[in-house]
Amino acid sequence: MSKSIIKTLLYDVLCAITAGLIVGTAYFFFQNSNGFAPGGVGGLATITHYLLEIKELNSNWAFWMVAFNLPIFILVSIFVNRRLGIILIIYIVVQSLTAEAYELLGLNAYCAKNNGADFEIVFACIATGVVSGFGFSVMLKRFGASGGTYAISSLIKKWKPETN
């Protein structure tokens, strides 16, 4: 491998790790602690986590994020673009591990329910959007993708090119 290819690969991995850290931080501190879900596959993972928690089953948000996204990203790496699939896998694993690490460290998330004011949940929503949006923008700018919904659409496009 040439130095240029290695340098580009390292930059790609660094971008994916940075974006995963940023989005994982937003999800831990603002989203997960306030009981709302993002869009897309991450939203499905969050809803699954909360539904299992309601039934008093031991549910782990990070597990569901990886469980829902990993098979999709593996298919992308096989059928669409190997490099993009691997980058998305790195991103989702870092994102999930970041949220888990904060929990294991015992850090306190921002919880609007504890503060009692209605505007507090609005703050949590805005903070999630701003912080995670910055992480998503890193992924979108570098790779044109930021998660499972894009990956699903790329698979559909691969198998049915006429689909818009």
PDB file of C-alpha atoms in Angstrom:
ATOM      1  CA  MET A   1       0.000   0.000   0.000  1.00  0.00           C
ATOM      2  CA  SER A   2       1.190   3.463  -0.787  1.00  0.00           C
ATOM      3  CA  LYS A   3       1.589   6.140   1.867  1.00  0.00           C
ATOM      4  CA  SER A   4      -1.284   8.091   0.326  1.00  0.00           C
ATOM      5  CA  ILE A   5      -3.711   5.172   0.664  1.00  0.00           C
ATOM      6  CA  ILE A   6      -2.654   4.483   4.252  1.00  0.00           C
ATOM      7  CA  LYS A   7      -2.953   8.169   5.121  1.00  0.00           C
ATOM      8  CA  THR A   8      -6.464   8.332   3.616  1.00  0.00           C
ATOM      9  CA  LEU A   9      -7.505   5.160   5.434  1.00  0.00           C
ATOM     10  CA  LEU A  10      -6.228   6.478   8.776  1.00  0.00           C
ATOM     11  CA  TYR A  11      -8.038   9.776   8.189  1.00  0.00           C
ATOM     12  CA  ASP A  12     -11.258   7.883   7.394  1.00  0.00           C
ATOM     13  CA  VAL A  13     -10.979   5.798  10.559  1.00  0.00           C
ATOM     14  CA  LEU A  14     -10.235   8.927  12.617  1.00  0.00           C
ATOM     15  CA  CYS A  15     -13.324  10.664  11.159  1.00  0.00           C
ATOM     16  CA  ALA A  16     -15.509   7.646  11.974  1.00  0.00           C
ATOM     17  CA  ILE A  17     -14.152   7.447  15.530  1.00  0.00           C
ATOM     18  CA  THR A  18     -14.618  11.194  16.065  1.00  0.00           C
ATOM     19  CA  ALA A  19     -18.187  11.111  14.742  1.00  0.00           C
ATOM     20  CA  GLY A  20     -18.974   8.035  16.874  1.00  0.00           C
ATOM     21  CA  LEU A  21     -17.647   9.763  19.988  1.00  0.00           C
ATOM     22  CA  ILE A  22     -19.692  12.891  19.313  1.00  0.00           C
ATOM     23  CA  VAL A  23     -22.962  11.086  18.553  1.00  0.00           C
ATOM     24  CA  GLY A  24     -22.485   8.618  21.428  1.00  0.00           C
ATOM     25  CA  THR A  25     -21.980  11.578  23.757  1.00  0.00           C
ATOM     26  CA  ALA A  26     -25.186  13.269  22.572  1.00  0.00           C
ATOM     27  CA  TYR A  27     -27.158  10.066  22.883  1.00  0.00           C
ATOM     28  CA  PHE A  28     -25.924   9.314  26.410  1.00  0.00           C
ATOM     29  CA  PHE A  29     -26.173  12.787  27.901  1.00  0.00           C
ATOM     30  CA  PHE A  30     -29.378  14.032  26.257  1.00  0.00           C
ATOM     31  CA  GLN A  31     -31.352  11.439  24.283  1.00  0.00           C
ATOM     32  CA  ASN A  32     -31.294   8.188  26.243  1.00  0.00           C
ATOM     33  CA  SER A  33     -31.775   9.823  29.631  1.00  0.00           C
ATOM     34  CA  ASN A  34     -34.869  11.712  28.472  1.00  0.00           C
ATOM     35  CA  GLY A  35     -36.750   8.884  26.812  1.00  0.00           C
ATOM     36  CA  PHE A  36     -36.917   9.992  23.200  1.00  0.00           C
ATOM     37  CA  ALA A  37     -35.697   8.224  20.099  1.00  0.00           C
ATOM     38  CA  PRO A  38     -33.826   9.470  17.024  1.00  0.00           C
ATOM     39  CA  GLY A  39     -34.985   8.625  13.536  1.00  0.00           C
ATOM     40  CA  GLY A  40     -34.000   5.632  11.488  1.00  0.00           C
ATOM     41  CA  VAL A  41     -32.465   2.379  12.643  1.00  0.00           C
ATOM     42  CA  GLY A  42     -31.090   4.036  15.791  1.00  0.00           C
ATOM     43  CA  GLY A  43     -34.645   4.975  16.693  1.00  0.00           C
ATOM     44  CA  LEU A  44     -35.744   1.357  16.321  1.00  0.00           C
ATOM     45  CA  ALA A  45     -32.928   0.304  18.638  1.00  0.00           C
ATOM     46  CA  THR A  46     -33.905   2.945  21.192  1.00  0.00           C
ATOM     47  CA  ILE A  47     -37.588   1.999  21.086  1.00  0.00           C
ATOM     48  CA  THR A  48     -36.699  -1.693  21.502  1.00  0.00           C
ATOM     49  CA  HIS A  49     -34.534  -0.827  24.497  1.00  0.00           C
ATOM     50  CA  TYR A  50     -37.327   1.158  26.176  1.00  0.00           C
ATOM     51  CA  LEU A  51     -40.004  -1.448  25.453  1.00  0.00           C
ATOM     52  CA  LEU A  52     -37.878  -4.136  27.074  1.00  0.00           C
ATOM     53  CA  GLU A  53     -37.129  -1.866  30.037  1.00  0.00           C
ATOM     54  CA  ILE A  54     -40.876  -1.333  30.564  1.00  0.00           C
ATOM     55  CA  LYS A  55     -41.266  -5.112  30.757  1.00  0.00           C
ATOM     56  CA  GLU A  56     -38.499  -5.073  33.370  1.00  0.00           C
ATOM     57  CA  LEU A  57     -36.107  -7.054  31.223  1.00  0.00           C
ATOM     58  CA  ASN A  58     -32.454  -6.142  31.365  1.00  0.00           C
ATOM     59  CA  SER A  59     -32.038  -4.158  28.160  1.00  0.00           C
ATOM     60  CA  ASN A  60     -28.882  -2.494  26.921  1.00  0.00           C
ATOM     61  CA  TRP A  61     -29.211   0.384  24.429  1.00  0.00           C
ATOM     62  CA  ALA A  62     -25.716  -0.064  22.985  1.00  0.00           C
ATOM     63  CA  PHE A  63     -26.385  -3.750  22.318  1.00  0.00           C
ATOM     64  CA  TRP A  64     -29.523  -2.929  20.317  1.00  0.00           C
ATOM     65  CA  MET A  65     -27.730  -0.217  18.322  1.00  0.00           C
ATOM     66  CA  VAL A  66     -25.069  -2.678  17.236  1.00  0.00           C
ATOM     67  CA  ALA A  67     -27.524  -5.578  16.821  1.00  0.00           C
ATOM     68  CA  PHE A  68     -29.773  -3.628  14.449  1.00  0.00           C
ATOM     69  CA  ASN A  69     -27.034  -1.836  12.483  1.00  0.00           C
ATOM     70  CA  LEU A  70     -24.235  -4.408  12.231  1.00  0.00           C
ATOM     71  CA  PRO A  71     -26.006  -6.857   9.877  1.00  0.00           C
ATOM     72  CA  ILE A  72     -26.977  -3.974   7.587  1.00  0.00           C
ATOM     73  CA  PHE A  73     -23.414  -2.621   7.524  1.00  0.00           C
ATOM     74  CA  ILE A  74     -21.991  -6.080   6.849  1.00  0.00           C
ATOM     75  CA  LEU A  75     -24.327  -6.395   3.849  1.00  0.00           C
ATOM     76  CA  VAL A  76     -23.197  -2.943   2.644  1.00  0.00           C
ATOM     77  CA  SER A  77     -19.556  -3.987   2.917  1.00  0.00           C
ATOM     78  CA  ILE A  78     -20.259  -7.173   0.933  1.00  0.00           C
ATOM     79  CA  PHE A  79     -22.599  -5.877  -1.764  1.00  0.00           C
ATOM     80  CA  VAL A  80     -22.119  -2.103  -2.082  1.00  0.00           C
ATOM     81  CA  ASN A  81     -18.777  -0.768  -0.872  1.00  0.00           C
ATOM     82  CA  ARG A  82     -16.414  -2.635   1.443  1.00  0.00           C
ATOM     83  CA  ARG A  83     -14.633   0.456   2.698  1.00  0.00           C
ATOM     84  CA  LEU A  84     -17.874   2.301   3.518  1.00  0.00           C
ATOM     85  CA  GLY A  85     -19.308  -0.768   5.267  1.00  0.00           C
ATOM     86  CA  ILE A  86     -16.229  -1.092   7.460  1.00  0.00           C
ATOM     87  CA  ILE A  87     -16.221   2.640   8.253  1.00  0.00           C
ATOM     88  CA  LEU A  88     -19.908   2.457   9.250  1.00  0.00           C
ATOM     89  CA  ILE A  89     -19.160  -0.555  11.472  1.00  0.00           C
ATOM     90  CA  ILE A  90     -16.363   1.364  13.208  1.00  0.00           C
ATOM     91  CA  TYR A  91     -18.655   4.370  13.626  1.00  0.00           C
ATOM     92  CA  ILE A  92     -21.574   2.452  15.163  1.00  0.00           C
ATOM     93  CA  VAL A  93     -19.330   0.434  17.496  1.00  0.00           C
ATOM     94  CA  VAL A  94     -17.576   3.579  18.747  1.00  0.00           C
ATOM     95  CA  GLN A  95     -20.922   5.359  19.138  1.00  0.00           C
ATOM     96  CA  SER A  96     -22.343   2.499  21.204  1.00  0.00           C
ATOM     97  CA  LEU A  97     -19.195   1.980  23.270  1.00  0.00           C
ATOM     98  CA  THR A  98     -19.012   5.705  24.030  1.00  0.00           C
ATOM     99  CA  ALA A  99     -22.479   5.704  25.553  1.00  0.00           C
ATOM    100  CA  GLU A 100     -21.659   2.515  27.473  1.00  0.00           C
ATOM    101  CA  ALA A 101     -18.352   3.935  28.737  1.00  0.00           C
ATOM    102  CA  TYR A 102     -20.086   7.009  30.146  1.00  0.00           C
ATOM    103  CA  GLU A 103     -22.530   4.762  31.965  1.00  0.00           C
ATOM    104  CA  LEU A 104     -19.771   2.516  33.323  1.00  0.00           C
ATOM    105  CA  LEU A 105     -17.894   5.598  34.513  1.00  0.00           C
ATOM    106  CA  GLY A 106     -21.003   6.621  36.439  1.00  0.00           C
ATOM    107  CA  LEU A 107     -21.405   9.976  34.718  1.00  0.00           C
ATOM    108  CA  ASN A 108     -24.729  11.726  35.208  1.00  0.00           C
ATOM    109  CA  ALA A 109     -26.766  12.389  32.100  1.00  0.00           C
ATOM    110  CA  TYR A 110     -28.966  15.454  31.730  1.00  0.00           C
ATOM    111  CA  CYS A 111     -32.437  14.311  32.753  1.00  0.00           C
ATOM    112  CA  ALA A 112     -35.239  16.841  32.214  1.00  0.00           C
ATOM    113  CA  LYS A 113     -37.666  14.664  34.199  1.00  0.00           C
ATOM    114  CA  ASN A 114     -35.673  15.348  37.360  1.00  0.00           C
ATOM    115  CA  ASN A 115     -35.807  19.117  36.906  1.00  0.00           C
ATOM    116  CA  GLY A 116     -39.570  19.308  36.451  1.00  0.00           C
ATOM    117  CA  ALA A 117     -39.766  22.178  33.944  1.00  0.00           C
ATOM    118  CA  ASP A 118     -41.414  21.577  30.557  1.00  0.00           C
ATOM    119  CA  PHE A 119     -38.845  23.638  28.673  1.00  0.00           C
ATOM    120  CA  GLU A 120     -36.127  21.316  29.967  1.00  0.00           C
ATOM    121  CA  ILE A 121     -37.191  18.491  27.635  1.00  0.00           C
ATOM    122  CA  VAL A 122     -37.081  20.954  24.750  1.00  0.00           C
ATOM    123  CA  PHE A 123     -33.507  21.776  25.743  1.00  0.00           C
ATOM    124  CA  ALA A 124     -32.648  18.064  25.779  1.00  0.00           C
ATOM    125  CA  CYS A 125     -34.129  17.634  22.273  1.00  0.00           C
ATOM    126  CA  ILE A 126     -32.253  20.646  20.919  1.00  0.00           C
ATOM    127  CA  ALA A 127     -28.999  19.584  22.581  1.00  0.00           C
ATOM    128  CA  THR A 128     -29.322  16.090  21.111  1.00  0.00           C
ATOM    129  CA  GLY A 129     -29.962  17.545  17.668  1.00  0.00           C
ATOM    130  CA  VAL A 130     -27.100  20.026  17.781  1.00  0.00           C
ATOM    131  CA  VAL A 131     -24.449  17.706  19.223  1.00  0.00           C
ATOM    132  CA  SER A 132     -25.417  14.585  17.267  1.00  0.00           C
ATOM    133  CA  GLY A 133     -25.969  16.723  14.146  1.00  0.00           C
ATOM    134  CA  PHE A 134     -22.338  17.787  14.338  1.00  0.00           C
ATOM    135  CA  GLY A 135     -21.274  14.130  14.505  1.00  0.00           C
ATOM    136  CA  PHE A 136     -23.582  13.216  11.624  1.00  0.00           C
ATOM    137  CA  SER A 137     -22.140  16.065   9.571  1.00  0.00           C
ATOM    138  CA  VAL A 138     -18.634  14.633   9.999  1.00  0.00           C
ATOM    139  CA  MET A 139     -19.866  11.310   8.608  1.00  0.00           C
ATOM    140  CA  LEU A 140     -21.924  12.865   5.812  1.00  0.00           C
ATOM    141  CA  LYS A 141     -19.161  15.217   4.702  1.00  0.00           C
ATOM    142  CA  ARG A 142     -16.540  12.488   4.575  1.00  0.00           C
ATOM    143  CA  PHE A 143     -18.557   9.422   3.539  1.00  0.00           C
ATOM    144  CA  GLY A 144     -21.982  10.598   2.382  1.00  0.00           C
ATOM    145  CA  ALA A 145     -23.594   8.312   4.964  1.00  0.00           C
ATOM    146  CA  SER A 146     -24.314   8.364   8.665  1.00  0.00           C
ATOM    147  CA  GLY A 147     -26.143   5.182   9.506  1.00  0.00           C
ATOM    148  CA  GLY A 148     -28.546   2.354   8.915  1.00  0.00           C
ATOM    149  CA  THR A 149     -31.220   4.140   6.885  1.00  0.00           C
ATOM    150  CA  TYR A 150     -28.659   5.214   4.279  1.00  0.00           C
ATOM    151  CA  ALA A 151     -27.198   1.728   4.265  1.00  0.00           C
ATOM    152  CA  ILE A 152     -30.618   0.167   3.631  1.00  0.00           C
ATOM    153  CA  SER A 153     -31.257   2.592   0.776  1.00  0.00           C
ATOM    154  CA  SER A 154     -27.860   1.813  -0.772  1.00  0.00           C
ATOM    155  CA  LEU A 155     -28.658  -1.918  -0.658  1.00  0.00           C
ATOM    156  CA  ILE A 156     -32.034  -1.329  -2.305  1.00  0.00           C
ATOM    157  CA  LYS A 157     -30.363   0.834  -4.964  1.00  0.00           C
ATOM    158  CA  LYS A 158     -27.774  -1.902  -5.587  1.00  0.00           C
ATOM    159  CA  TRP A 159     -30.402  -4.617  -6.120  1.00  0.00           C
ATOM    160  CA  LYS A 160     -33.018  -2.405  -7.813  1.00  0.00           C
ATOM    161  CA  PRO A 161     -31.097   0.376  -9.623  1.00  0.00           C
ATOM    162  CA  GLU A 162     -34.284   1.834 -11.088  1.00  0.00           C
ATOM    163  CA  THR A 163     -35.529   2.647  -7.577  1.00  0.00           C
ATOM    164  CA  ASN A 164     -35.064   6.248  -6.557  1.00  0.00           C
TER     165      ASN A 164
END
